[in-house]
PDB file of C-alpha atoms in Angstrom:
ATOM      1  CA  UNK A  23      50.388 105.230 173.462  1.00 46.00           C
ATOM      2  CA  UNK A  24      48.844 102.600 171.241  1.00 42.00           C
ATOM      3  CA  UNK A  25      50.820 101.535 168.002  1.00 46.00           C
ATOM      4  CA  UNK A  26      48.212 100.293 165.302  1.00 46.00           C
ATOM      5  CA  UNK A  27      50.012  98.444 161.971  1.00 49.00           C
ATOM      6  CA  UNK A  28      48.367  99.000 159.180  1.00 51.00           C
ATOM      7  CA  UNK A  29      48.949  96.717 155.715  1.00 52.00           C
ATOM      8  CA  UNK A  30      46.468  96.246 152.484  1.00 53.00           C
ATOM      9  CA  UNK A  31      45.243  93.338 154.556  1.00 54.00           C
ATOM     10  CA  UNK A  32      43.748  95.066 157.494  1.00 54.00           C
ATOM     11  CA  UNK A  33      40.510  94.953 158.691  1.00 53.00           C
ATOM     12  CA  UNK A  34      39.544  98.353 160.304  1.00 52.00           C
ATOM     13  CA  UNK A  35      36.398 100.359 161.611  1.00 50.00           C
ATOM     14  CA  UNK A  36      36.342 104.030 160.762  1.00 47.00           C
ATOM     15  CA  UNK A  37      34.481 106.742 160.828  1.00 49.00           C
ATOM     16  CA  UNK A  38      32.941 106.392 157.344  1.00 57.00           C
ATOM     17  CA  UNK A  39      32.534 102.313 156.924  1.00 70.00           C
ATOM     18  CA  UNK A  40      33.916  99.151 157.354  1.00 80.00           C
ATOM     19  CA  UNK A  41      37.565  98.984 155.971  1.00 86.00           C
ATOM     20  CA  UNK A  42      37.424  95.598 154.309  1.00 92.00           C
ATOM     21  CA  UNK A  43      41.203  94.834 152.966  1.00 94.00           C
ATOM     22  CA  UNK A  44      41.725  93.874 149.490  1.00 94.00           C
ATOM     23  CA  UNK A  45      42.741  90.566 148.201  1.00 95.00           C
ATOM     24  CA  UNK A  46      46.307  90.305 146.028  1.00 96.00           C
ATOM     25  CA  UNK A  47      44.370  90.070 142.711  1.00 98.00           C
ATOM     26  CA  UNK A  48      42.236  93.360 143.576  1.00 97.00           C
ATOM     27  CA  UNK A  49      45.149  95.492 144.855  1.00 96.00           C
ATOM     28  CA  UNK A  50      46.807  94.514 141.980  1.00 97.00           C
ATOM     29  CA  UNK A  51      44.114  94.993 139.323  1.00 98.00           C
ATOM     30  CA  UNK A  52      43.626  98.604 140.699  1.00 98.00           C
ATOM     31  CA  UNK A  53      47.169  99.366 140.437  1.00 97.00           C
ATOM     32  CA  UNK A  54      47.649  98.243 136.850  1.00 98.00           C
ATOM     33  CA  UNK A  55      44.103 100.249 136.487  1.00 98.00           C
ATOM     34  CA  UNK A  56      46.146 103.155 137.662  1.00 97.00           C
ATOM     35  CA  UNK A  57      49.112 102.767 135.376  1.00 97.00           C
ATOM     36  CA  UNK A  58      46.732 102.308 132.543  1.00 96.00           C
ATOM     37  CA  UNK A  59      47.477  98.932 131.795  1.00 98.00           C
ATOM     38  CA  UNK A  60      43.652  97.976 132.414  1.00 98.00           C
ATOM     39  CA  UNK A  61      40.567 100.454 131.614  1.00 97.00           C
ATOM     40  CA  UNK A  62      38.178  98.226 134.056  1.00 98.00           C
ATOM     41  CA  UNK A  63      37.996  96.581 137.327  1.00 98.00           C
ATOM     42  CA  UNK A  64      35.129  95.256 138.682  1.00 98.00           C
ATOM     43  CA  UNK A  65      35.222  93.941 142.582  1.00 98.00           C
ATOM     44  CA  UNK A  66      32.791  92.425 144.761  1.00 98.00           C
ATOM     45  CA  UNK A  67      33.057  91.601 148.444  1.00 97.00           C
ATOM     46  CA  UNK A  68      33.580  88.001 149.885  1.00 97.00           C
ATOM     47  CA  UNK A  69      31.250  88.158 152.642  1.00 94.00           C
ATOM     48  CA  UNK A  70      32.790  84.803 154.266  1.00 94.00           C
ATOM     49  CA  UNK A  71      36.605  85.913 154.496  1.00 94.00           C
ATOM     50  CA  UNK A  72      35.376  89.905 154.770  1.00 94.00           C
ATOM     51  CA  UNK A  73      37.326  90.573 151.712  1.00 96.00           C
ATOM     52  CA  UNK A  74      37.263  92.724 148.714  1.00 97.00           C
ATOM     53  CA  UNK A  75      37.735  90.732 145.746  1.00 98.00           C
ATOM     54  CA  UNK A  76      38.848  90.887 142.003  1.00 98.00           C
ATOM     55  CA  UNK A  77      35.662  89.783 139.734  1.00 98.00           C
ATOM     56  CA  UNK A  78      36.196  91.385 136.513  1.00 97.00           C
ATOM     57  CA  UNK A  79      39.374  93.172 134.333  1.00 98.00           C
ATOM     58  CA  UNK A  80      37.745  92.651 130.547  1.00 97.00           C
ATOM     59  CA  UNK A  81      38.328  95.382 128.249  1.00 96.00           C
ATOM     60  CA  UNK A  82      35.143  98.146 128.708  1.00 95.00           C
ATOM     61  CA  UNK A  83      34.087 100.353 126.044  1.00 94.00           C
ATOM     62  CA  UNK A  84      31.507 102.295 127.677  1.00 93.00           C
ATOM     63  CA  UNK A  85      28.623 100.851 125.343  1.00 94.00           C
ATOM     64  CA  UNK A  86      29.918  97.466 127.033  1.00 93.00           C
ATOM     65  CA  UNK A  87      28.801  98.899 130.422  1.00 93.00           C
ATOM     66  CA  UNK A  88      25.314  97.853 131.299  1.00 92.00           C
ATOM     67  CA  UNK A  89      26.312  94.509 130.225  1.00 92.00           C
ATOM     68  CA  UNK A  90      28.784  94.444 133.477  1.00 94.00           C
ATOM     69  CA  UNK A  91      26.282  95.247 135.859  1.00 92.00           C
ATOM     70  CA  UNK A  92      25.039  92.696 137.704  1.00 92.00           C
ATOM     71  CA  UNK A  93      21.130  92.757 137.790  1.00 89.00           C
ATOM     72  CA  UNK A  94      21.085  91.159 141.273  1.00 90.00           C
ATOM     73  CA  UNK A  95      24.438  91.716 143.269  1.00 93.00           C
ATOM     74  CA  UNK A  96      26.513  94.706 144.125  1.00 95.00           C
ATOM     75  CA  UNK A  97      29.485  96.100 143.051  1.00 97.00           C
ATOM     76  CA  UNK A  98      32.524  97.901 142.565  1.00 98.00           C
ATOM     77  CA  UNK A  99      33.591  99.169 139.170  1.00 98.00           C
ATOM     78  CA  UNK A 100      36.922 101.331 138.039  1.00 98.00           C
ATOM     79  CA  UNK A 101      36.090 102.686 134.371  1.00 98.00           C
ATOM     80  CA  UNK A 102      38.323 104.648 132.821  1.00 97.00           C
ATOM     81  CA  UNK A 103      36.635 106.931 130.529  1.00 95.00           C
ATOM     82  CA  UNK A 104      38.174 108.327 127.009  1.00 91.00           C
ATOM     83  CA  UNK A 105      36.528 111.711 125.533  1.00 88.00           C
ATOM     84  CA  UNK A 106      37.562 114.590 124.687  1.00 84.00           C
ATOM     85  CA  UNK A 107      36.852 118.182 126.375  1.00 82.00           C
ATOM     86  CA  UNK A 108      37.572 121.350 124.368  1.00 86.00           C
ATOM     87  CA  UNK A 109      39.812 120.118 122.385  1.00 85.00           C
ATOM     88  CA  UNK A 110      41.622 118.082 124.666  1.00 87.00           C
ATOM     89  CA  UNK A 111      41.702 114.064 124.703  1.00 90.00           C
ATOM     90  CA  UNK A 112      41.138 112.990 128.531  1.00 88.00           C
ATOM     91  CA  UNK A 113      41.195 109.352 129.889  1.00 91.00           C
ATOM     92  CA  UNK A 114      39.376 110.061 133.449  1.00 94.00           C
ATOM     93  CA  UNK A 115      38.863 107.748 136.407  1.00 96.00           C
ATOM     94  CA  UNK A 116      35.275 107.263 136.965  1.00 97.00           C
ATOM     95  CA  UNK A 117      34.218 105.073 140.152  1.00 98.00           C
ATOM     96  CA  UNK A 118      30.912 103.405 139.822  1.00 97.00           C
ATOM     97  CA  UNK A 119      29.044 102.128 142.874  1.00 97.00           C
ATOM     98  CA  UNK A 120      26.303  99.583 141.514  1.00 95.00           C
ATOM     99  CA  UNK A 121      23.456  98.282 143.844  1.00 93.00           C
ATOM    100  CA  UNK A 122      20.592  96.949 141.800  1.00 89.00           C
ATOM    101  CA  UNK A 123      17.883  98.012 145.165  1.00 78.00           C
ATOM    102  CA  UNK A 124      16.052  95.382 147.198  1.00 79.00           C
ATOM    103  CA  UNK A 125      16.910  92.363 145.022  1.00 82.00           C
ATOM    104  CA  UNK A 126      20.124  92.443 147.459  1.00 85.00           C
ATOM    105  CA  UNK A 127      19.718  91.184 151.121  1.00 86.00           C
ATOM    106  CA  UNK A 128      19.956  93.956 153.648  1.00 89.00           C
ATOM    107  CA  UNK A 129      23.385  92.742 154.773  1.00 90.00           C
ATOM    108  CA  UNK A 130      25.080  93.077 150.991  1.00 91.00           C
ATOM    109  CA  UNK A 131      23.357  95.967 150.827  1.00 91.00           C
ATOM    110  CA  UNK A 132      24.526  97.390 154.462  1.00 92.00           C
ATOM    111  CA  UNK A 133      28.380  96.188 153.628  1.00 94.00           C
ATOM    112  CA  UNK A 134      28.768  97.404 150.435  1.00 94.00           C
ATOM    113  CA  UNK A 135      27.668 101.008 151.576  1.00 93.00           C
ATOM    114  CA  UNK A 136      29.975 100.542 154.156  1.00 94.00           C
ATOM    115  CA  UNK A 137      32.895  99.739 152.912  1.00 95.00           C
ATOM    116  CA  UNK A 138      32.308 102.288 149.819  1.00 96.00           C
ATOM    117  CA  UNK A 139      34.233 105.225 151.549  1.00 95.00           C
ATOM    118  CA  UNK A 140      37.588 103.454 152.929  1.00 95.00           C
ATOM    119  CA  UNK A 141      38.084 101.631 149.429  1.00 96.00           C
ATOM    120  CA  UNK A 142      37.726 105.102 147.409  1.00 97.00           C
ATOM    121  CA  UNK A 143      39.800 106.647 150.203  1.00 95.00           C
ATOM    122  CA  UNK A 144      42.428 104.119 149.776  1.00 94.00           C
ATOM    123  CA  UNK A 145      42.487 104.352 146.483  1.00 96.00           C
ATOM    124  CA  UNK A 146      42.975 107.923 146.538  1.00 96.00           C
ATOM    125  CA  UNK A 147      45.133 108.348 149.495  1.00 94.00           C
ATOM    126  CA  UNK A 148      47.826 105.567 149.398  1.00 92.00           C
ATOM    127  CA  UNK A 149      47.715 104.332 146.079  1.00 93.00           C
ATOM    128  CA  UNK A 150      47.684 108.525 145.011  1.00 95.00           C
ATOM    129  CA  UNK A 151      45.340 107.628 142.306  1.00 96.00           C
ATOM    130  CA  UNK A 152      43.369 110.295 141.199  1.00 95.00           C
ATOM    131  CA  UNK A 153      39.283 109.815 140.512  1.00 97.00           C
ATOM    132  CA  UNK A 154      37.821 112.363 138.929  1.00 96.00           C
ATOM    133  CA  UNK A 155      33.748 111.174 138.779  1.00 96.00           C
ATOM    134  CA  UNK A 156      32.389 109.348 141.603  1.00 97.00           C
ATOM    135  CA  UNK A 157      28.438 107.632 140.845  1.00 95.00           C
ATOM    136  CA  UNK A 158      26.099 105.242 142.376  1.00 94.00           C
ATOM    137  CA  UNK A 159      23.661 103.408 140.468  1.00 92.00           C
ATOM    138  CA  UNK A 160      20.695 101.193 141.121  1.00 85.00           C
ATOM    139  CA  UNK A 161      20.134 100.209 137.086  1.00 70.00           C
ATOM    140  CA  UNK A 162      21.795 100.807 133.961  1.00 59.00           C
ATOM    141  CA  UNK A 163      19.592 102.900 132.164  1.00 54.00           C
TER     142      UNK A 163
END
């Protein structure tokens, strides 16, 4: 039988993607995302230590959101979106997957894509955080 340890700061191949750990700053940003303590996270991957990384946690109304995606990189973004819905007031998780086309080389492009699934799954699966809209975006229209 093979044992296999598993941490935040494991690199693993699955099925979906490349399982590119998160960084201390990340993991933490989405957890204080998760207790509501931040309404955005933005994270981008360090291609050099094959990490996902913390790049933005300003305050995000969602008129402020074209002005947080990057024109000519990839990224990440946790929003957390306030409205209402018959009556009732809802603050849902919305995941936004930003890749602005071909002004990204082929390998930001390939990585992000891959690593996409097994960040959303972790998210959802051991940090039990719930999101409700998932999107993917070349432009901010």
């Amino acid at each position: 039988m093979v044992q296999t340890d598993i941490h935040v700061n494991t690199t693993k191949q699955t099925l979906q993607g490349v399982a590119f750990p998160l960084d201390g700053e990340a993991f933490a940003a989405i957890q204080q995302f998760k207790d509501k303590k931040l309404n955005y996270v933005q994270l981008s991957i360090n291609f050099e230590k094959e990490l996902i990384v913390l790049s933005n946690t300003d305050a995000t109304e969602v008129k402020d959101l074209p002005k947080r995606i990057p024109k000519d990189a990839a990224r990440y973004h946790f929003f957390r979106f306030k409205h209402s819905h018959e009556g009732d007031y809802l603050e849902s998780a919305v995941f936004i997957y930003s890749m602005p086309g071909y002004s990204c080389g082929i390998r930001e492009r390939m990585l992000y894509s891959s690593c996409k699934n097994p960040l959303l799954e972790m998210v959802e699966n051991k940090l039990q955080m719930e999101v409700e809209k998932k999107m993917e975006i070349d432009t901010w229209r």
